[in-house]
PDB file of C-alpha atoms in Angstrom:
ATOM      1  CA  UNK U   1     130.190  93.075   9.194  1.00 95.00           C
ATOM      2  CA  UNK U   2     129.789  96.789   7.883  1.00 96.00           C
ATOM      3  CA  UNK U   3     126.282  97.121   6.416  1.00 97.00           C
ATOM      4  CA  UNK U   4     125.091 100.155   4.336  1.00 97.00           C
ATOM      5  CA  UNK U   5     121.337 100.818   4.528  1.00 97.00           C
ATOM      6  CA  UNK U   6     120.031 102.755   1.935  1.00 96.00           C
ATOM      7  CA  UNK U   7     116.754 104.495   3.095  1.00 91.00           C
ATOM      8  CA  UNK U   8     116.040 105.834   6.391  1.00 82.00           C
ATOM      9  CA  UNK U   9     112.519 104.819   6.399  1.00 92.00           C
ATOM     10  CA  UNK U  10     110.646 102.335   8.776  1.00 96.00           C
ATOM     11  CA  UNK U  11     112.177  99.191   7.285  1.00 97.00           C
ATOM     12  CA  UNK U  12     115.529 100.756   7.106  1.00 96.00           C
ATOM     13  CA  UNK U  13     115.436 101.538  10.749  1.00 96.00           C
ATOM     14  CA  UNK U  14     114.090  98.127  11.585  1.00 97.00           C
ATOM     15  CA  UNK U  15     116.906  96.416   9.632  1.00 98.00           C
ATOM     16  CA  UNK U  16     119.523  98.654  11.256  1.00 97.00           C
ATOM     17  CA  UNK U  17     118.035  97.904  14.595  1.00 97.00           C
ATOM     18  CA  UNK U  18     118.501  94.128  14.049  1.00 98.00           C
ATOM     19  CA  UNK U  19     121.939  94.580  12.666  1.00 98.00           C
ATOM     20  CA  UNK U  20     123.131  96.528  15.610  1.00 98.00           C
ATOM     21  CA  UNK U  21     121.546  94.130  17.927  1.00 97.00           C
ATOM     22  CA  UNK U  22     123.622  91.467  16.329  1.00 97.00           C
ATOM     23  CA  UNK U  23     126.858  93.326  16.756  1.00 97.00           C
ATOM     24  CA  UNK U  24     127.095  94.740  13.128  1.00 97.00           C
ATOM     25  CA  UNK U  25     128.280  98.105  12.548  1.00 97.00           C
ATOM     26  CA  UNK U  26     125.758 100.034   9.895  1.00 97.00           C
ATOM     27  CA  UNK U  27     125.983 103.379   7.887  1.00 96.00           C
ATOM     28  CA  UNK U  28     122.618 104.988   7.066  1.00 95.00           C
ATOM     29  CA  UNK U  29     122.619 106.165   3.595  1.00 94.00           C
ATOM     30  CA  UNK U  30     120.582 108.907   1.889  1.00 89.00           C
ATOM     31  CA  UNK U  31     121.239 111.969  -0.006  1.00 85.00           C
ATOM     32  CA  UNK U  32     119.038 114.078   2.706  1.00 87.00           C
ATOM     33  CA  UNK U  33     121.837 114.298   5.048  1.00 86.00           C
ATOM     34  CA  UNK U  34     119.439 115.467   7.855  1.00 90.00           C
ATOM     35  CA  UNK U  35     117.462 112.309   7.844  1.00 89.00           C
ATOM     36  CA  UNK U  36     120.513 109.888   7.792  1.00 91.00           C
ATOM     37  CA  UNK U  37     121.862 111.870  10.520  1.00 93.00           C
ATOM     38  CA  UNK U  38     118.866 111.844  12.616  1.00 93.00           C
ATOM     39  CA  UNK U  39     118.450 108.093  12.146  1.00 93.00           C
ATOM     40  CA  UNK U  40     122.007 107.304  12.905  1.00 94.00           C
ATOM     41  CA  UNK U  41     121.788 109.706  16.320  1.00 95.00           C
ATOM     42  CA  UNK U  42     118.587 107.725  17.145  1.00 95.00           C
ATOM     43  CA  UNK U  43     120.200 104.414  16.986  1.00 96.00           C
ATOM     44  CA  UNK U  44     123.249 105.648  18.730  1.00 96.00           C
ATOM     45  CA  UNK U  45     121.102 106.425  21.706  1.00 96.00           C
ATOM     46  CA  UNK U  46     119.575 103.057  21.642  1.00 95.00           C
ATOM     47  CA  UNK U  47     122.876 101.391  21.008  1.00 97.00           C
ATOM     48  CA  UNK U  48     125.587 103.243  22.695  1.00 96.00           C
ATOM     49  CA  UNK U  49     128.055 100.510  22.373  1.00 95.00           C
ATOM     50  CA  UNK U  50     127.341 100.016  18.707  1.00 95.00           C
ATOM     51  CA  UNK U  51     128.896 101.523  15.528  1.00 95.00           C
ATOM     52  CA  UNK U  52     126.034 103.644  13.434  1.00 95.00           C
ATOM     53  CA  UNK U  53     126.878 106.130  11.080  1.00 95.00           C
ATOM     54  CA  UNK U  54     125.657 108.216   8.187  1.00 94.00           C
ATOM     55  CA  UNK U  55     126.563 109.348   4.743  1.00 92.00           C
ATOM     56  CA  UNK U  56     125.226 110.970   1.776  1.00 87.00           C
ATOM     57  CA  UNK U  57     126.312 108.227  -0.684  1.00 87.00           C
ATOM     58  CA  UNK U  58     127.172 104.431  -0.385  1.00 89.00           C
ATOM     59  CA  UNK U  59     130.525 103.801   1.140  1.00 85.00           C
ATOM     60  CA  UNK U  60     132.815 100.459   0.913  1.00 89.00           C
ATOM     61  CA  UNK U  61     130.894  97.825   2.885  1.00 94.00           C
ATOM     62  CA  UNK U  62     130.453  94.205   3.029  1.00 96.00           C
ATOM     63  CA  UNK U  63     126.727  94.406   2.567  1.00 97.00           C
ATOM     64  CA  UNK U  64     124.271  97.039   0.953  1.00 97.00           C
ATOM     65  CA  UNK U  65     120.700  96.833   1.812  1.00 98.00           C
ATOM     66  CA  UNK U  66     118.124  98.791  -0.507  1.00 97.00           C
ATOM     67  CA  UNK U  67     115.397  99.370   1.731  1.00 97.00           C
ATOM     68  CA  UNK U  68     113.416 101.302  -1.049  1.00 96.00           C
ATOM     69  CA  UNK U  69     110.229 100.821  -3.146  1.00 94.00           C
ATOM     70  CA  UNK U  70     111.002  99.106  -6.339  1.00 96.00           C
ATOM     71  CA  UNK U  71     111.530 102.407  -8.516  1.00 95.00           C
ATOM     72  CA  UNK U  72     113.712 103.974  -6.035  1.00 95.00           C
ATOM     73  CA  UNK U  73     115.803 100.786  -5.669  1.00 96.00           C
ATOM     74  CA  UNK U  74     116.424 100.221  -9.171  1.00 96.00           C
ATOM     75  CA  UNK U  75     117.384 103.950  -9.599  1.00 95.00           C
ATOM     76  CA  UNK U  76     119.881 103.947  -6.919  1.00 95.00           C
ATOM     77  CA  UNK U  77     121.271 100.412  -8.169  1.00 95.00           C
ATOM     78  CA  UNK U  78     121.673 102.082 -11.705  1.00 95.00           C
ATOM     79  CA  UNK U  79     123.382 105.288 -10.028  1.00 93.00           C
ATOM     80  CA  UNK U  80     125.969 103.192  -7.782  1.00 89.00           C
ATOM     81  CA  UNK U  81     127.326 101.023 -10.790  1.00 80.00           C
ATOM     82  CA  UNK U  82     130.770  99.736 -10.106  1.00 83.00           C
ATOM     83  CA  UNK U  83     130.665 101.296  -6.607  1.00 88.00           C
ATOM     84  CA  UNK U  84     128.875  98.076  -5.399  1.00 92.00           C
ATOM     85  CA  UNK U  85     131.503  95.721  -7.034  1.00 93.00           C
ATOM     86  CA  UNK U  86     132.322  92.767  -4.563  1.00 93.00           C
ATOM     87  CA  UNK U  87     129.434  93.659  -2.093  1.00 95.00           C
ATOM     88  CA  UNK U  88     126.442  91.729  -1.381  1.00 98.00           C
ATOM     89  CA  UNK U  89     123.403  93.664  -2.562  1.00 98.00           C
ATOM     90  CA  UNK U  90     120.176  92.794  -0.616  1.00 98.00           C
ATOM     91  CA  UNK U  91     116.853  93.869  -2.011  1.00 98.00           C
ATOM     92  CA  UNK U  92     114.074  93.746   0.342  1.00 98.00           C
ATOM     93  CA  UNK U  93     111.199  95.396  -1.915  1.00 97.00           C
ATOM     94  CA  UNK U  94     108.055  94.146  -2.919  1.00 97.00           C
ATOM     95  CA  UNK U  95     107.369  95.409  -6.624  1.00 97.00           C
ATOM     96  CA  UNK U  96     103.568  96.545  -6.067  1.00 95.00           C
ATOM     97  CA  UNK U  97     101.928  98.881  -8.599  1.00 91.00           C
ATOM     98  CA  UNK U  98     101.219 101.298  -6.045  1.00 85.00           C
ATOM     99  CA  UNK U  99      98.726 103.241  -8.252  1.00 85.00           C
ATOM    100  CA  UNK U 100      96.171 100.418  -7.583  1.00 85.00           C
ATOM    101  CA  UNK U 101      97.843  98.211  -5.038  1.00 83.00           C
ATOM    102  CA  UNK U 102      96.791  95.298  -7.081  1.00 89.00           C
ATOM    103  CA  UNK U 103      99.250  93.346  -8.773  1.00 87.00           C
ATOM    104  CA  UNK U 104     103.092  93.596  -9.248  1.00 93.00           C
ATOM    105  CA  UNK U 105     104.828  95.899 -11.869  1.00 95.00           C
ATOM    106  CA  UNK U 106     107.729  93.351 -12.568  1.00 95.00           C
ATOM    107  CA  UNK U 107     107.801  91.096 -15.767  1.00 93.00           C
ATOM    108  CA  UNK U 108     105.775  87.819 -15.309  1.00 90.00           C
ATOM    109  CA  UNK U 109     109.053  85.894 -15.859  1.00 96.00           C
ATOM    110  CA  UNK U 110     111.278  88.021 -13.569  1.00 98.00           C
ATOM    111  CA  UNK U 111     111.369  89.570 -10.182  1.00 98.00           C
ATOM    112  CA  UNK U 112     112.650  92.774  -8.888  1.00 98.00           C
ATOM    113  CA  UNK U 113     115.754  91.075  -7.503  1.00 98.00           C
ATOM    114  CA  UNK U 114     116.488  89.648 -10.758  1.00 98.00           C
ATOM    115  CA  UNK U 115     115.921  93.096 -12.528  1.00 98.00           C
ATOM    116  CA  UNK U 116     118.306  94.731 -10.140  1.00 98.00           C
ATOM    117  CA  UNK U 117     121.080  92.123 -10.806  1.00 97.00           C
ATOM    118  CA  UNK U 118     120.618  92.737 -14.639  1.00 97.00           C
ATOM    119  CA  UNK U 119     121.389  96.501 -13.794  1.00 97.00           C
ATOM    120  CA  UNK U 120     124.342  95.973 -11.235  1.00 96.00           C
ATOM    121  CA  UNK U 121     125.973  93.233 -13.108  1.00 95.00           C
ATOM    122  CA  UNK U 122     127.543  90.087 -12.223  1.00 94.00           C
ATOM    123  CA  UNK U 123     130.180  91.745 -10.232  1.00 95.00           C
ATOM    124  CA  UNK U 124     127.550  92.366  -7.277  1.00 96.00           C
ATOM    125  CA  UNK U 125     126.038  89.527  -5.477  1.00 98.00           C
ATOM    126  CA  UNK U 126     122.241  90.110  -5.205  1.00 98.00           C
ATOM    127  CA  UNK U 127     120.346  88.448  -2.489  1.00 98.00           C
ATOM    128  CA  UNK U 128     116.464  88.813  -1.999  1.00 98.00           C
ATOM    129  CA  UNK U 129     115.569  89.040   1.873  1.00 98.00           C
ATOM    130  CA  UNK U 130     113.283  90.759   4.316  1.00 98.00           C
ATOM    131  CA  UNK U 131     110.304  91.434   1.934  1.00 98.00           C
ATOM    132  CA  UNK U 132     108.125  89.086   3.872  1.00 97.00           C
ATOM    133  CA  UNK U 133     108.902  90.701   6.991  1.00 97.00           C
ATOM    134  CA  UNK U 134     107.293  94.001   8.044  1.00 97.00           C
ATOM    135  CA  UNK U 135     109.148  96.700   9.884  1.00 97.00           C
ATOM    136  CA  UNK U 136     107.177  96.524  13.473  1.00 96.00           C
ATOM    137  CA  UNK U 137     107.985  92.846  13.946  1.00 97.00           C
ATOM    138  CA  UNK U 138     111.638  93.538  12.764  1.00 97.00           C
ATOM    139  CA  UNK U 139     112.362  95.982  15.304  1.00 96.00           C
ATOM    140  CA  UNK U 140     112.260  93.245  18.026  1.00 95.00           C
ATOM    141  CA  UNK U 141     112.989  90.182  15.503  1.00 95.00           C
ATOM    142  CA  UNK U 142     110.042  88.364  16.633  1.00 93.00           C
ATOM    143  CA  UNK U 143     106.370  88.077  16.284  1.00 87.00           C
ATOM    144  CA  UNK U 144     103.926  86.826  18.773  1.00 86.00           C
ATOM    145  CA  UNK U 145     106.661  85.635  20.701  1.00 89.00           C
ATOM    146  CA  UNK U 146     108.372  83.574  17.971  1.00 93.00           C
ATOM    147  CA  UNK U 147     111.629  84.478  16.177  1.00 96.00           C
ATOM    148  CA  UNK U 148     110.883  85.933  12.877  1.00 97.00           C
ATOM    149  CA  UNK U 149     111.548  83.933   9.784  1.00 98.00           C
ATOM    150  CA  UNK U 150     113.595  85.401   6.866  1.00 98.00           C
ATOM    151  CA  UNK U 151     113.355  83.731   3.566  1.00 98.00           C
ATOM    152  CA  UNK U 152     116.516  84.302   1.718  1.00 98.00           C
ATOM    153  CA  UNK U 153     117.018  83.653  -2.137  1.00 98.00           C
ATOM    154  CA  UNK U 154     120.275  84.133  -4.275  1.00 98.00           C
ATOM    155  CA  UNK U 155     122.710  82.723  -6.785  1.00 98.00           C
ATOM    156  CA  UNK U 156     125.600  82.795  -4.793  1.00 98.00           C
ATOM    157  CA  UNK U 157     125.952  80.547  -1.678  1.00 98.00           C
ATOM    158  CA  UNK U 158     128.416  82.770   0.067  1.00 98.00           C
ATOM    159  CA  UNK U 159     126.480  85.748  -0.160  1.00 98.00           C
ATOM    160  CA  UNK U 160     123.418  84.123   1.284  1.00 98.00           C
ATOM    161  CA  UNK U 161     125.334  82.469   3.898  1.00 98.00           C
ATOM    162  CA  UNK U 162     126.580  86.189   4.942  1.00 98.00           C
ATOM    163  CA  UNK U 163     122.877  87.134   5.121  1.00 98.00           C
ATOM    164  CA  UNK U 164     121.888  84.223   7.013  1.00 98.00           C
ATOM    165  CA  UNK U 165     124.660  85.015   9.756  1.00 97.00           C
ATOM    166  CA  UNK U 166     123.340  88.417   9.912  1.00 98.00           C
ATOM    167  CA  UNK U 167     119.771  87.206  10.507  1.00 98.00           C
ATOM    168  CA  UNK U 168     120.817  84.705  13.201  1.00 98.00           C
ATOM    169  CA  UNK U 169     122.828  87.477  14.909  1.00 97.00           C
ATOM    170  CA  UNK U 170     119.773  89.703  14.893  1.00 97.00           C
ATOM    171  CA  UNK U 171     117.829  86.796  16.831  1.00 96.00           C
ATOM    172  CA  UNK U 172     115.976  85.542  13.696  1.00 98.00           C
ATOM    173  CA  UNK U 173     115.621  82.377  11.643  1.00 98.00           C
ATOM    174  CA  UNK U 174     117.012  82.241   8.193  1.00 98.00           C
ATOM    175  CA  UNK U 175     115.751  79.972   5.388  1.00 98.00           C
ATOM    176  CA  UNK U 176     117.521  79.366   2.144  1.00 98.00           C
ATOM    177  CA  UNK U 177     114.808  79.002  -0.443  1.00 98.00           C
ATOM    178  CA  UNK U 178     117.035  78.772  -3.473  1.00 98.00           C
ATOM    179  CA  UNK U 179     118.372  80.444  -6.371  1.00 98.00           C
ATOM    180  CA  UNK U 180     117.538  84.166  -7.258  1.00 98.00           C
ATOM    181  CA  UNK U 181     114.610  83.202  -9.560  1.00 98.00           C
ATOM    182  CA  UNK U 182     112.825  82.146  -6.158  1.00 98.00           C
ATOM    183  CA  UNK U 183     112.597  85.779  -5.439  1.00 98.00           C
ATOM    184  CA  UNK U 184     109.272  85.618  -7.845  1.00 98.00           C
ATOM    185  CA  UNK U 185     107.709  83.590  -5.619  1.00 97.00           C
ATOM    186  CA  UNK U 186     108.915  85.585  -2.612  1.00 98.00           C
ATOM    187  CA  UNK U 187     107.521  88.675  -3.975  1.00 98.00           C
ATOM    188  CA  UNK U 188     104.152  87.050  -4.792  1.00 96.00           C
ATOM    189  CA  UNK U 189     104.280  85.852  -1.193  1.00 97.00           C
ATOM    190  CA  UNK U 190     105.226  89.454  -0.069  1.00 97.00           C
ATOM    191  CA  UNK U 191     102.305  90.922  -2.307  1.00 96.00           C
ATOM    192  CA  UNK U 192      99.648  88.669  -0.683  1.00 96.00           C
ATOM    193  CA  UNK U 193     100.916  89.475   2.869  1.00 96.00           C
ATOM    194  CA  UNK U 194     100.171  93.148   2.230  1.00 95.00           C
ATOM    195  CA  UNK U 195      96.999  92.682   0.498  1.00 94.00           C
ATOM    196  CA  UNK U 196      95.657  91.002   3.834  1.00 95.00           C
ATOM    197  CA  UNK U 197      96.628  93.622   6.010  1.00 95.00           C
ATOM    198  CA  UNK U 198      93.236  95.552   5.978  1.00 93.00           C
ATOM    199  CA  UNK U 199      91.069  92.701   5.172  1.00 94.00           C
ATOM    200  CA  UNK U 200      92.290  90.740   8.146  1.00 96.00           C
ATOM    201  CA  UNK U 201      92.788  94.013  10.331  1.00 97.00           C
ATOM    202  CA  UNK U 202      96.488  92.717  11.019  1.00 96.00           C
ATOM    203  CA  UNK U 203      97.804  96.405  11.229  1.00 96.00           C
ATOM    204  CA  UNK U 204     101.091  95.202   9.801  1.00 96.00           C
ATOM    205  CA  UNK U 205     102.023  93.382  12.739  1.00 95.00           C
ATOM    206  CA  UNK U 206     101.845  89.709  11.223  1.00 96.00           C
ATOM    207  CA  UNK U 207     104.550  87.876  10.011  1.00 95.00           C
ATOM    208  CA  UNK U 208     105.253  84.644   7.748  1.00 95.00           C
ATOM    209  CA  UNK U 209     105.940  81.591   9.825  1.00 94.00           C
ATOM    210  CA  UNK U 210     107.350  78.249   8.786  1.00 94.00           C
ATOM    211  CA  UNK U 211     106.513  75.460  11.525  1.00 92.00           C
ATOM    212  CA  UNK U 212     107.934  73.584  12.978  1.00 81.00           C
TER     213      UNK U 212
END
């Protein structure tokens, strides 16, 4: 697959790493061309046989990943409009109130993923994934010698299958948790996971694991 990754931050870098490890091509997308180019060059050094490129705006692809905080992800979704039609759009964010780090900013009867689906319309297949994983473990695809579990929600089964294939190719385990409205629970788990980092001194190296 060709995968656009919007946002060259830590999560964007980690997801791009898993994509390249799984044999997919990536395009790092950011209006700051220097940041996008720098990450693309870094990835080319690590994966010389892989396909990594950069662009200032989203290009045609199979999948676009919004590796952004909720406000930025919503703005990008709004600005892209019909450019995303026919694609799978992956929302990874946890819509936390960053002013207090205590609670979420989405309506109680919705989620970031559902709000983004409203913005982009039915021509785009929104999938929630990667919000319960942190960038550090994602770089290797494992945590404490276990493959990472990636929880996936979405209303379109073919779109979820596509993301599940991406997850498996990156040496991780996908779990289909149901329709897009299950993103509400995923985002609650994501918020709880984040809130425990300092209390338990986890240093962003923990992961949500389903056993067996």
